[in-house]
Coordinates of C-alpha atoms in Angstrom, one line a residue:
X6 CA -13.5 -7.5 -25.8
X7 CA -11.7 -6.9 -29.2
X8 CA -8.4 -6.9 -30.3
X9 CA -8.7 -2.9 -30.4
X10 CA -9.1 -3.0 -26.6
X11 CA -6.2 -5.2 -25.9
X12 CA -4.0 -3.0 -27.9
X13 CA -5.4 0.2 -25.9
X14 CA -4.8 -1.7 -22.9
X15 CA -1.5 -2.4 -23.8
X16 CA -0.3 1.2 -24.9
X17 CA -1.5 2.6 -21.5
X18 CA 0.6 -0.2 -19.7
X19 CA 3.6 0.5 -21.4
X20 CA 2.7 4.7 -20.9
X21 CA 2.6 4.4 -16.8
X22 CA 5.2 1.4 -17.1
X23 CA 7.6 4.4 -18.8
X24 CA 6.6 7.5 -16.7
X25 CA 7.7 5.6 -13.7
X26 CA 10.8 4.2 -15.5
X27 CA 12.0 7.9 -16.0
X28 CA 12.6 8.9 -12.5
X29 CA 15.2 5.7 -11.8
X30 CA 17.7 8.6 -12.4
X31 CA 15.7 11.4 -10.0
X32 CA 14.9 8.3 -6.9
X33 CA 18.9 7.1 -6.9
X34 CA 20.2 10.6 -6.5
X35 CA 20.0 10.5 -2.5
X36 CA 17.1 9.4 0.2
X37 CA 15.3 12.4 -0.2
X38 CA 14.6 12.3 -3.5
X39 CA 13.7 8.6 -3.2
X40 CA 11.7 8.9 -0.4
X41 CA 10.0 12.2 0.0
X42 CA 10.5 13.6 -3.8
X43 CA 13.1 16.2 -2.8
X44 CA 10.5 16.9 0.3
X45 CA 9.0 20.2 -1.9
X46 CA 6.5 18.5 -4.5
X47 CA 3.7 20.3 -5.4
X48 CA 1.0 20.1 -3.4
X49 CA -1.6 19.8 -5.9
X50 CA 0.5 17.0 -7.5
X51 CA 0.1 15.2 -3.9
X52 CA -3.2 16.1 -3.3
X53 CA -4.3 14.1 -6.8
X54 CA -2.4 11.1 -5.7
X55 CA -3.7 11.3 -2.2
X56 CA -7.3 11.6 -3.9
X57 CA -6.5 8.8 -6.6
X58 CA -5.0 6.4 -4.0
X59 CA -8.6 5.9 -2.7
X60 CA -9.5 4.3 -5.5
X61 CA -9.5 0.8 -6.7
X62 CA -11.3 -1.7 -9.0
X63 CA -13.2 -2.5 -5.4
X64 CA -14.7 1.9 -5.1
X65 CA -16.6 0.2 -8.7
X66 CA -17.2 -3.2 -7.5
X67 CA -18.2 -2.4 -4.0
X68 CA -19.9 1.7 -4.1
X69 CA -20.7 0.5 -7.8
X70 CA -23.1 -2.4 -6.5
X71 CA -24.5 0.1 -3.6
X72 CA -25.4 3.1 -5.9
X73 CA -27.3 0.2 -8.4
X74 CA -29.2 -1.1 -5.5
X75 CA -29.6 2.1 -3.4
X76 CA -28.5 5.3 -5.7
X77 CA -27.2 8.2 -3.7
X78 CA -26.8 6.1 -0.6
X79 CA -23.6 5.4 -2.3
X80 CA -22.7 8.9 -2.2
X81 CA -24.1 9.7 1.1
X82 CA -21.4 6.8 2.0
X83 CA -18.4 8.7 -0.3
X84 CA -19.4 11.9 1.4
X85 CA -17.9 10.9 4.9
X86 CA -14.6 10.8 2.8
X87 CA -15.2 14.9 2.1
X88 CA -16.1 15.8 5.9
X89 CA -13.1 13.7 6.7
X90 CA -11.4 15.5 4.7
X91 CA -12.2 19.0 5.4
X92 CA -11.6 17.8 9.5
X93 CA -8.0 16.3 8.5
X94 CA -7.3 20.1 6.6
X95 CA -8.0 22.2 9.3
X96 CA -6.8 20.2 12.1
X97 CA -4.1 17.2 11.4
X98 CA -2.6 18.2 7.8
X99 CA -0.1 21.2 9.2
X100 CA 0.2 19.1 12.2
X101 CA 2.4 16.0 10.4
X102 CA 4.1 18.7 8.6
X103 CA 5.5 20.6 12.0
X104 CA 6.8 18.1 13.1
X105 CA 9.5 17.3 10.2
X106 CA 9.8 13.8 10.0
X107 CA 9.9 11.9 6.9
X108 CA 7.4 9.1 7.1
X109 CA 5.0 8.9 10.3
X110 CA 6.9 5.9 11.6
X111 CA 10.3 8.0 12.3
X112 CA 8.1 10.5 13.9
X113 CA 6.7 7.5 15.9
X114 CA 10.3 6.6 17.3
X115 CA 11.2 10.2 18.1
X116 CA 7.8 10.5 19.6
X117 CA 6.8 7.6 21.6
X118 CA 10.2 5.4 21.0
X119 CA 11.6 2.7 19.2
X120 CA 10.0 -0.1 20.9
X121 CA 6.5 1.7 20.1
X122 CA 8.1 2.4 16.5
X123 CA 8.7 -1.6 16.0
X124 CA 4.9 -1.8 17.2
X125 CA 3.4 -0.1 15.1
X126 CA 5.4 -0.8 12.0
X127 CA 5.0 -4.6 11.9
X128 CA 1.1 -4.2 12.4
X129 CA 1.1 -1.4 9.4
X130 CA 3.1 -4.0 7.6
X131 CA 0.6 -6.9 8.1
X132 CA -2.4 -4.4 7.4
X133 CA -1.0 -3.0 4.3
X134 CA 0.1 -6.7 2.6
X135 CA -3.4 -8.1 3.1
X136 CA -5.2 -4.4 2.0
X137 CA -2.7 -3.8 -1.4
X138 CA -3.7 -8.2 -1.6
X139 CA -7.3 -7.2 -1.6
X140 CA -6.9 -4.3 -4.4
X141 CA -5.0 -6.4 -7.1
X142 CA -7.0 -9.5 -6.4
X143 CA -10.5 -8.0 -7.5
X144 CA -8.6 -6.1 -10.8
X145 CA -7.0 -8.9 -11.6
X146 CA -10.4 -11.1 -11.7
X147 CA -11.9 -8.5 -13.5
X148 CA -9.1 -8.5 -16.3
X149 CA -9.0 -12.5 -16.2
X150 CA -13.6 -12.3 -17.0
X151 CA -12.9 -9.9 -19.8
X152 CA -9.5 -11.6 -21.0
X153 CA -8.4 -15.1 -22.0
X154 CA -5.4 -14.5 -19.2
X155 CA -6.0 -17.0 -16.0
X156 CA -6.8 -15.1 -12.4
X157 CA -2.5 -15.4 -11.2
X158 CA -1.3 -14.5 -15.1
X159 CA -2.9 -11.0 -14.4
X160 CA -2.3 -10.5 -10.9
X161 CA 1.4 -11.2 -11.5
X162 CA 1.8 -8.4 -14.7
X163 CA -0.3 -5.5 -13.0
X164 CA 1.6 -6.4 -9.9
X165 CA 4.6 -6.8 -11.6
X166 CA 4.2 -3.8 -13.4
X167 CA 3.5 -1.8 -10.5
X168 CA 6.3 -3.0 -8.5
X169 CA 9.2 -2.6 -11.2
X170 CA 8.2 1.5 -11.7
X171 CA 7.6 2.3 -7.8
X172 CA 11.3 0.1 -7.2
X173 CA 12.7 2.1 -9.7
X174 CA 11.7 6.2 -9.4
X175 CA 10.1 6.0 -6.0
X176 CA 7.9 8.7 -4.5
X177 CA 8.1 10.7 -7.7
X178 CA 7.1 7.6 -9.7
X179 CA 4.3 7.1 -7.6
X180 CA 2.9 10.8 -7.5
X181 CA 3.4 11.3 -11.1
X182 CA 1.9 8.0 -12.6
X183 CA -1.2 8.6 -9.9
X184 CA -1.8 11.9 -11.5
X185 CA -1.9 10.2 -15.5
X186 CA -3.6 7.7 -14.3
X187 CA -6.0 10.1 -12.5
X188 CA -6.4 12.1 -15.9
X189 CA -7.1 8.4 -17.6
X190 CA -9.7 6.9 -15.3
X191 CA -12.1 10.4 -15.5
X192 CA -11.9 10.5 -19.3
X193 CA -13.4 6.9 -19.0
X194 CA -15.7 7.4 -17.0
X195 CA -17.1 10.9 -18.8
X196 CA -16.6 8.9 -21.8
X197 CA -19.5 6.8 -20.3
X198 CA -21.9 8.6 -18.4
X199 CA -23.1 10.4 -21.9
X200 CA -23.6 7.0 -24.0
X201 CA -25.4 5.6 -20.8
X202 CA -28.1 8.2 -20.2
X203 CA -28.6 7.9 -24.1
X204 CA -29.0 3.9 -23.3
X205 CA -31.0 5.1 -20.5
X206 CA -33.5 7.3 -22.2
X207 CA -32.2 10.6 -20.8
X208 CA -32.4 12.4 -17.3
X209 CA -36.3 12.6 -17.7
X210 CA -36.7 8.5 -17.9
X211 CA -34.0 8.2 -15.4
X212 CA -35.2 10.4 -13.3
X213 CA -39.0 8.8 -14.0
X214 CA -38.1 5.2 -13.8
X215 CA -35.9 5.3 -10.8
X216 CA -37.2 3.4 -7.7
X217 CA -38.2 4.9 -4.6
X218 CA -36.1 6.7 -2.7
X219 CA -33.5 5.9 -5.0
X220 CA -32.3 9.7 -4.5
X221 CA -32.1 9.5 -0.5
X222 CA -29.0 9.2 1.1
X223 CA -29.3 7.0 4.0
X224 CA -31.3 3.8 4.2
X225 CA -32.2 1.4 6.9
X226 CA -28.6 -0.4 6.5
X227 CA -26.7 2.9 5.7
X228 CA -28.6 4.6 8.3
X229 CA -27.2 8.1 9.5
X230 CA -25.5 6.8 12.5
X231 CA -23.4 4.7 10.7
X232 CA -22.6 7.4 8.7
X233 CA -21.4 9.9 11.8
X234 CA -19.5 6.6 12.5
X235 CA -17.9 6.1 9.4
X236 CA -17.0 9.7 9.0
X237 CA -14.6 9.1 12.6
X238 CA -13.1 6.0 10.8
X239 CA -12.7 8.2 7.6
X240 CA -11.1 11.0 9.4
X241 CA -8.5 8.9 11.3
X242 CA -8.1 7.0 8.2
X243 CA -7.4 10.2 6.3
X244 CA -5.2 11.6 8.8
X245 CA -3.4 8.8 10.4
X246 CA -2.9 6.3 7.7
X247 CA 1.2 6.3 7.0
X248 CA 1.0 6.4 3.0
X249 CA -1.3 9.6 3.2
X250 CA 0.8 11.2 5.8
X251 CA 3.4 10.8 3.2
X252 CA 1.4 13.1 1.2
X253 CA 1.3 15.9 3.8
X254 CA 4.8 15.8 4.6
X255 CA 6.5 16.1 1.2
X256 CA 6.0 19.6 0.5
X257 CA 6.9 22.4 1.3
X258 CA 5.3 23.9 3.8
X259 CA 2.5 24.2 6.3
X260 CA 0.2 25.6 4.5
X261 CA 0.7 23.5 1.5
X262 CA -0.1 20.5 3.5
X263 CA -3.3 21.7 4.3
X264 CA -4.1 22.7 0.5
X265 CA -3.5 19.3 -0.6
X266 CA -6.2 18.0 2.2
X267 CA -8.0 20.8 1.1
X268 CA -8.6 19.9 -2.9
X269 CA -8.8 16.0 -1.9
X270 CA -12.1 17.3 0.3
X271 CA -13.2 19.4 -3.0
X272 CA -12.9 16.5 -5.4
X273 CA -14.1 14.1 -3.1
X274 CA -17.4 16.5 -3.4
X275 CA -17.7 16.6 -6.9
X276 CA -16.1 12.9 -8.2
X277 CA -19.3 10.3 -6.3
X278 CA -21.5 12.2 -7.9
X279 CA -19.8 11.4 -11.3
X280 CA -18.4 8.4 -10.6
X281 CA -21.2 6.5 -9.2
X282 CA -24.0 7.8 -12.2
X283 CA -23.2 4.8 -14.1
X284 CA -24.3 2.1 -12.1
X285 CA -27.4 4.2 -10.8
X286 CA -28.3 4.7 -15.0
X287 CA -28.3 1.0 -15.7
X288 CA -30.3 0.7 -12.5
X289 CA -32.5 2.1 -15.3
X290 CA -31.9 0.1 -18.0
X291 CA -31.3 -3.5 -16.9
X292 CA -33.4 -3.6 -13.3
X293 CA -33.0 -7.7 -13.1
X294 CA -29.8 -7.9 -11.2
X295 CA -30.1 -10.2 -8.0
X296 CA -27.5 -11.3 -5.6
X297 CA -24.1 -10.5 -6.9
X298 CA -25.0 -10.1 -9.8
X299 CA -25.3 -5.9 -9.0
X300 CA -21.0 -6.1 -8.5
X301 CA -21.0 -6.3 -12.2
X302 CA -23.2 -3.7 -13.1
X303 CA -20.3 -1.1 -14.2
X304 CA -18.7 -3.8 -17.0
X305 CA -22.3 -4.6 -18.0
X306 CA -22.7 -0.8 -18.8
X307 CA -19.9 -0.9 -20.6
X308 CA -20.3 -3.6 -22.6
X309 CA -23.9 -2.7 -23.4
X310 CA -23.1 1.0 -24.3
X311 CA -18.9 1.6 -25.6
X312 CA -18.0 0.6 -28.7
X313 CA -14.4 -2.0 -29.6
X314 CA -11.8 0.3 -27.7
X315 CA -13.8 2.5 -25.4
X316 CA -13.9 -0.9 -23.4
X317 CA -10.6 -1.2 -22.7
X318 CA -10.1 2.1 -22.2
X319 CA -12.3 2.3 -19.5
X320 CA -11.0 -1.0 -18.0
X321 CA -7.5 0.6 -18.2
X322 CA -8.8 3.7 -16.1
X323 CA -10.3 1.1 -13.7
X324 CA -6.9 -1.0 -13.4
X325 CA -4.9 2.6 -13.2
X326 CA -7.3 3.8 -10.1
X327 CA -6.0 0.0 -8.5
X328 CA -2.6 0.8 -9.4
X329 CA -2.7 4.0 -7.7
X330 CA -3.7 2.4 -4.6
X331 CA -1.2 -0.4 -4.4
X332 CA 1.9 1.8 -5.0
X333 CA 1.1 3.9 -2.5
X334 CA 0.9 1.6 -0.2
X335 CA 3.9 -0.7 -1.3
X336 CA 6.0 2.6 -1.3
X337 CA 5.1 3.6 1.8
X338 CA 5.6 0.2 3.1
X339 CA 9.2 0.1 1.7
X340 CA 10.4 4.0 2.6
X341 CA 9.7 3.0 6.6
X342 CA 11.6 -0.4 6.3
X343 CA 14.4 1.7 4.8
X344 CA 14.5 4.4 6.5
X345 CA 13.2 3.4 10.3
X346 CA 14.3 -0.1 10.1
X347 CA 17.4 -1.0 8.7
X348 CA 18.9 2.2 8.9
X349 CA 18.3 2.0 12.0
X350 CA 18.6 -1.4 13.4
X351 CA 21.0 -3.2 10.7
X352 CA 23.0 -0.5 9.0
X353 CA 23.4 2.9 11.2
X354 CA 26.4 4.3 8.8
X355 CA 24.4 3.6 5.6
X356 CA 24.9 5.7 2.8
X357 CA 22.1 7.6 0.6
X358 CA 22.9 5.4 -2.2
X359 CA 22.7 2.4 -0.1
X360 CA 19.6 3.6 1.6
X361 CA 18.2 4.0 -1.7
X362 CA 18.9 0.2 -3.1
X363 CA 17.9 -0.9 0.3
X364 CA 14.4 0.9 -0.2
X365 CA 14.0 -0.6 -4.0
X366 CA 14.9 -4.0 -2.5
X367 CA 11.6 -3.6 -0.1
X368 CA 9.9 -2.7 -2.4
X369 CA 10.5 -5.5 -5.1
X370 CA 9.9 -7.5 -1.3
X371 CA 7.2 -6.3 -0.2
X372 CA 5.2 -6.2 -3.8
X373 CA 6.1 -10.2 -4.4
X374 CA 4.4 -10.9 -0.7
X375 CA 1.2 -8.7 -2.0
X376 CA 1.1 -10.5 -4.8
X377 CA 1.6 -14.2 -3.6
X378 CA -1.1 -13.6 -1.0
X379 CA -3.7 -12.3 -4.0
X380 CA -2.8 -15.3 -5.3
X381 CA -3.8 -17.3 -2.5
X382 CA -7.3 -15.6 -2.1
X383 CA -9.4 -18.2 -4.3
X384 CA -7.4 -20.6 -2.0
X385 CA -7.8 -19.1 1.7
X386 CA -10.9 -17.9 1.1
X387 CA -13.0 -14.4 1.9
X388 CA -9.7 -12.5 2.3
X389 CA -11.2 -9.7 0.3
X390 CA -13.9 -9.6 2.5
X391 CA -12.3 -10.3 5.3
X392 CA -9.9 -7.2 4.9
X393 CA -13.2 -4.9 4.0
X394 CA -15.5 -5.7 7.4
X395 CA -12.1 -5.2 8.8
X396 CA -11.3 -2.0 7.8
X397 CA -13.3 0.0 10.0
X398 CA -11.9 -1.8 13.2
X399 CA -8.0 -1.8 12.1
X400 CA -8.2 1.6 11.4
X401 CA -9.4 3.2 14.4
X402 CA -6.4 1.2 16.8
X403 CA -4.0 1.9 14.3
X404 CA -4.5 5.3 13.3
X405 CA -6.2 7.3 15.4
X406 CA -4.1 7.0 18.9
X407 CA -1.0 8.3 17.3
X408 CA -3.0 11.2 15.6
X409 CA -4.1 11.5 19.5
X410 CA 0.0 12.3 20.2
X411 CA 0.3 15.1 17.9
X412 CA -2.0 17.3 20.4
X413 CA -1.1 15.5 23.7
X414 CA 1.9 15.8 25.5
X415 CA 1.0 13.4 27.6
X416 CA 0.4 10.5 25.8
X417 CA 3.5 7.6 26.3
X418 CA 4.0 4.2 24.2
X419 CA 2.3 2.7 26.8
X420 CA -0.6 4.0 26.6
X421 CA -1.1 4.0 22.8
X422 CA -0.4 0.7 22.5
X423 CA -3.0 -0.3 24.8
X424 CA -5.4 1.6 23.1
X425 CA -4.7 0.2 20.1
X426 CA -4.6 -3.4 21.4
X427 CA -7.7 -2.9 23.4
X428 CA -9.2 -1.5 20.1
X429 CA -8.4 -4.5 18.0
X430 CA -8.5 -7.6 21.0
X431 CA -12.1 -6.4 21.3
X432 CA -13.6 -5.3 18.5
X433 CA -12.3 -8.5 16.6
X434 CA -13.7 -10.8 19.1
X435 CA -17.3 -9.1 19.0
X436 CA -16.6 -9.4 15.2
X437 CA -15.6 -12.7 15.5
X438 CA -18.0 -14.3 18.9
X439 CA -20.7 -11.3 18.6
X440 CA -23.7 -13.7 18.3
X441 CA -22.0 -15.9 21.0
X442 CA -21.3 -13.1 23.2
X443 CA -23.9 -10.7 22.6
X444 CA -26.4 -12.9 21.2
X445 CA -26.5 -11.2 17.8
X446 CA -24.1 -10.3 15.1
X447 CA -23.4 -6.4 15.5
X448 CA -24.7 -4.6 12.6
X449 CA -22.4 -1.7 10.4
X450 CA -22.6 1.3 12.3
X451 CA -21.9 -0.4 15.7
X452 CA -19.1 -2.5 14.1
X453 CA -17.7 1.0 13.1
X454 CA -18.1 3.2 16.0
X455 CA -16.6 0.4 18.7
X456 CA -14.0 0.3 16.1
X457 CA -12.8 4.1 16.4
X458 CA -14.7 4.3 19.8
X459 CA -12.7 2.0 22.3
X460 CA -9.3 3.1 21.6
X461 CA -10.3 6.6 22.0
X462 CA -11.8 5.5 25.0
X463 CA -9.1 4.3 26.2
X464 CA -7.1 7.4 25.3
X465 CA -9.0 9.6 27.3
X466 CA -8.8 7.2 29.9
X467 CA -5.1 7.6 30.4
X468 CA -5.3 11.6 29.6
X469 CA -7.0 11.6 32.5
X470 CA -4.7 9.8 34.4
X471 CA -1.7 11.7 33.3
X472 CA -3.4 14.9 34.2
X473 CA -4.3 14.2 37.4
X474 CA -0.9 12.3 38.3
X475 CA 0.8 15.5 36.4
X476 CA 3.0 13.2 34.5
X477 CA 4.0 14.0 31.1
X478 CA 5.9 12.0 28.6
X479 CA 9.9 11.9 29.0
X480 CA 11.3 15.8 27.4
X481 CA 12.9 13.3 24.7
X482 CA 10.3 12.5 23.6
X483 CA 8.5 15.7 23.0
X484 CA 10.3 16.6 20.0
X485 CA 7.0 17.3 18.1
X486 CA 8.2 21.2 17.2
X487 CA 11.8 20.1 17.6
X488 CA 12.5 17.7 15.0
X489 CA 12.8 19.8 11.7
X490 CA 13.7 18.0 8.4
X491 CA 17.1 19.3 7.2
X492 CA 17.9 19.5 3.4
X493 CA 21.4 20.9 2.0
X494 CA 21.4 23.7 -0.7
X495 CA 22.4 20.4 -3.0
X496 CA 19.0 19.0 -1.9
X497 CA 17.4 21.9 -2.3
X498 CA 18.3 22.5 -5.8
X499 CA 17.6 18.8 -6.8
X500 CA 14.5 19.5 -5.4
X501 CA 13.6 22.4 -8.1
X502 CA 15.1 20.2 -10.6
X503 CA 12.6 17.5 -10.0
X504 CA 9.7 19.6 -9.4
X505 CA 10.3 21.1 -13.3
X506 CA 10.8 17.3 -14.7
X507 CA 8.2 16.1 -13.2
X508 CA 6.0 19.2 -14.4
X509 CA 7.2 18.4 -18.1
X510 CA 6.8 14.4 -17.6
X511 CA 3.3 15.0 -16.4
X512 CA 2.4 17.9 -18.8
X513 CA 3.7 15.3 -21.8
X514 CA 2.0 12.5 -20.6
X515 CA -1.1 14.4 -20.6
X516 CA -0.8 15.6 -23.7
X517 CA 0.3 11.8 -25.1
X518 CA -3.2 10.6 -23.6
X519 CA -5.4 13.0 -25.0
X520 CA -4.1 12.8 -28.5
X521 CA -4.2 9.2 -28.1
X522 CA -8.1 8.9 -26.4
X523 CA -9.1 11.1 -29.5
X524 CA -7.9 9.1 -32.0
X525 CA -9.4 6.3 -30.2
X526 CA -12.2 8.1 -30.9
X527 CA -11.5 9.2 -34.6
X528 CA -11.5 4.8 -35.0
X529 CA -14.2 3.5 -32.8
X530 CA -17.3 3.4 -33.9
X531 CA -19.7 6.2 -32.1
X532 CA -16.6 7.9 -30.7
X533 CA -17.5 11.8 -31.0
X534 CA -17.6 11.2 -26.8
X535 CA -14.7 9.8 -26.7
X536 CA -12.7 12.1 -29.9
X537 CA -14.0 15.8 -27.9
X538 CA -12.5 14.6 -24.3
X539 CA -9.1 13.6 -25.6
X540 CA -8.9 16.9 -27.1
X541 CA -9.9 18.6 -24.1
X542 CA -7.5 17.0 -22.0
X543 CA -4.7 17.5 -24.9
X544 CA -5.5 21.2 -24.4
X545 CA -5.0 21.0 -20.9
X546 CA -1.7 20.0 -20.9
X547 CA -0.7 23.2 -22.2
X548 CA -0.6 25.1 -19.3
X549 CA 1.4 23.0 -17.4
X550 CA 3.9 23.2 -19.5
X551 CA 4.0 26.6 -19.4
X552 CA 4.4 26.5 -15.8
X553 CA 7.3 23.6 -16.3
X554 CA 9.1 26.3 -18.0
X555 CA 8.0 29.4 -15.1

């Protein structure tokens, strides 16, 4: 890397650094805006962040290595995430929306009780520390390989720098610096695909020189049972998982919820397809890669192909795709501890201003803890790892019994929280004691269907039950199509007023990259790629601003 790449690097940090900084004002009028950005966002704006929050430096580490060893597989894989989708639109989207709660955990308490509420929070907690951990640990490595900065030096700055603008403008900070940094991570990456099939020989060698089934989308290990399992996980996952629910319940309306499933499905379909042709290209032109070596194919394509610049441009798009994905989670994290904790529990007669500094204080909590236990990773050992095998199983218990509640009036505390312990208790010990227990280690599908299938399982187990003992859950507890968000004409207003701002912050940052990725262009050597995109996305910034001022 040159000095040129440092200094892009540096410019984008400071750009989403000040987008978020901008909304202190908007997050500290009340809770509402803090929390739930005025609870009338745009649904497009929330379906980008909700699409953009999937990524990380691990979807080009870990996909990136896949689609270099296996091509399409790796979007056979990314395609579960568009069925998913499409099953969490019709189905689940509207669904958290009716019911009118804030964040899933206060529509856990008014559901199924506090006692379920504490439950479920402090494993959500523990899940989302080690997860956000594993995102800024593998950025952070890959900044430290291409930087003379040490492994901690740049998990503390990107995790520093994340923290300081999600404390500061909350949910509005998050959804507006996920769409920039949306807009900044495809111009890399269509910056590259061009200069790598001109490395590559064009689509004819590609296409020639591939291996065998290199086009197929299932193999032996990705098989397509695994991959009717890991579109369950997906769907739960999608549906269930507290930050994304955040998503649905922020706007408007019902059917808005469901549109911003909707485009999440539609760019899910398109983006693999895009994202992934790098790695499959130098497939192509550098076929020595053994072991884990194939985790680096993405930087090595870069390298090889972008000129000074370009480089860090596309490392800032891959460091903006992690950021995405820890805010959302630390927010998330910090808006339930706020709001359904110590609202709750500590400070009943709270204030929205105090709500508000108690939320930022999480937050700054809660983003330190990520970041000490990144730090600890080289240390501990396989926590990256550990938290991806893992993934499949936590999800199912944690997600997919309270998705179960929004359809069942029947469903109690009790029986959720069996089904989630029985979900994690046993599919953790066959993860752990499988070859002990079973005599062999269980393979990927397996791993993922007992992970979704045994709390379901269970579930039905107690359905059952309940029907035939004709027991329902106490009438307090049904508040599903009761509980109905209330907003004052104050609110309401605010929330207009921050839908416009954030139209014109987004519509300038836009604008702001685009000028700035052409003149990146206009300097780096071989840049006509890079000049032509920033103009196109310059241009597109125009209509938004016309619809700031609508």
């Amino acid at each position: 890397m040159g000095q040129l790449d440092f200094i892009v690097m540096g410019v984008f940090a400071l750009l989403i650094l000040g987008i978020g900084m901008m909304f202190t004002r908007i997050g500290s009028k009340n809770s509402s805006a803090f929390f739930e950005a005025g609870g009338a966002t745009p649904w497009w704006i929330n379906s980008i962040s909700l699409f953009i929050s999937y990524f990380s430096a691990g979807t080009f580490v870990v996909w990136g290595s896949i689609a270099y060893k296996s091509g399409f597989v790796a979007n056979g894989i990314q395609l579960t995430m568009v069925f998913g989708g499409m099953l969490v639109a019709l189905f689940i989207a509207a669904k958290w929306k009716r019911t009118g709660a804030v964040t899933a955990a206060e529509y856990i308490g008014k559901r199924l009780g506090t006692g379920t509420q504490k439950f479920y929070t402090f494993l959500i907690m523990l899940h989302g520390l080690f997860t956000t951990a594993s995102v800024l640990y593998p950025v952070g490595k890959m900044v430290s390989v291409a930087t003379p900065l040490s492994l901690n030096t740049c998990i503390l700055i990107i995790g520093g720098i994340i923290v300081l603008y999600t404390s500061a403008g909350g949910l509005w900070a998050v959804l507006v610096t996920d769409v920039v940094q949306f807009v900044i991570l495809t111009a890399a990456v269509m910056i590259v695909i061009p200069m790598a099939f001109k490395e590559a020989g064009g689509v004819h060698s590609f296409v020639n020189k591939a291996p065998d089934g290199f086009f197929n989308f299932f193999n032996s290990e990705y098989s397509f049972g695994f991959f009717l399992a890991f579109l369950a996980y997906q769907t739960v996952y999608i549906g269930g998982n507290w930050a994304y629910v955040q998503r649905y319940t922020s706007v408007s309306t019902e059917r808005n919820s469901k549109k911003v499933a909707w485009l999440f499905t539609i760019l899910y379909l398109v983006s693999p397809f895009i994202w992934m042709l790098p790695p499959m290209l130098y497939r192509v032109i550098n076929p020595s890669l053994s072991g884990l070596q194939p985790e680096g194919a993405y930087m090595m394509l870069c390298q090889q192909v972008l000129p000074a610049g370009l480089i860090g441009l596309v490392l800032s798009g891959m460091i903006s795709a992690s950021a995405s994905k820890a805010n959302t989670t630390i927010n998330i994290m910090a808006v339930v501890f706020a709001h359904d904790v110590y609202k709750k529990a500590f400070n009943q007669q709270a204030t929205e201003k105090t709500l508000v500094r108690a939320a930022r204080f999480f937050t700054v909590l809660f983003g330190f803890i990520t970041i000490a236990i990144a730090m600890m990773v080289p240390m501990i050992g396989g926590i990256v790892e550990m938290v991806l095998s893992t993934a499949s199983i936590a999800g199912g218990a944690l997600f997919a019994p309270i998705i179960w509640t929004l359809y069942s009036r029947r469903q109690t505390g009790t029986s959720v929280i069996s089904a989630s312990l029985c979900g994690l208790v046993i599919s953790l010990a066959l993860k752990l004691f499988g070859t002990e227990l079973l005599g062999h280690k269980l393979d990927r599908m397996w791993e993922t269907v007992l992970g979704v299938g045994i709390p379901v399982f269970v579930l039905l187990c107690w359905e059952i039950y309940y029907l035939l003992a004709k027991k329902e859950a106490a009438p307090y507890l049904l508040q599903t199509s009761e509980v109905k968000a209330t907003h004052s004409p104050v609110q309401d207003m605010d929330a207009r007023s921050q839908n416009i701002f954030g139209m014109k912050v987004i519509a300038s940052a836009i604008a702001i990259v685009g000028a700035g990725i052409a003149m990146l262009g206009l300097v780096a050597t071989g840049g006509g790629v890079a000049f032509f995109t920033g103009l196109i996305i310059a241009l597109c910034s125009l209509p938004l601003f016309r619809s700031a001022r609508a």
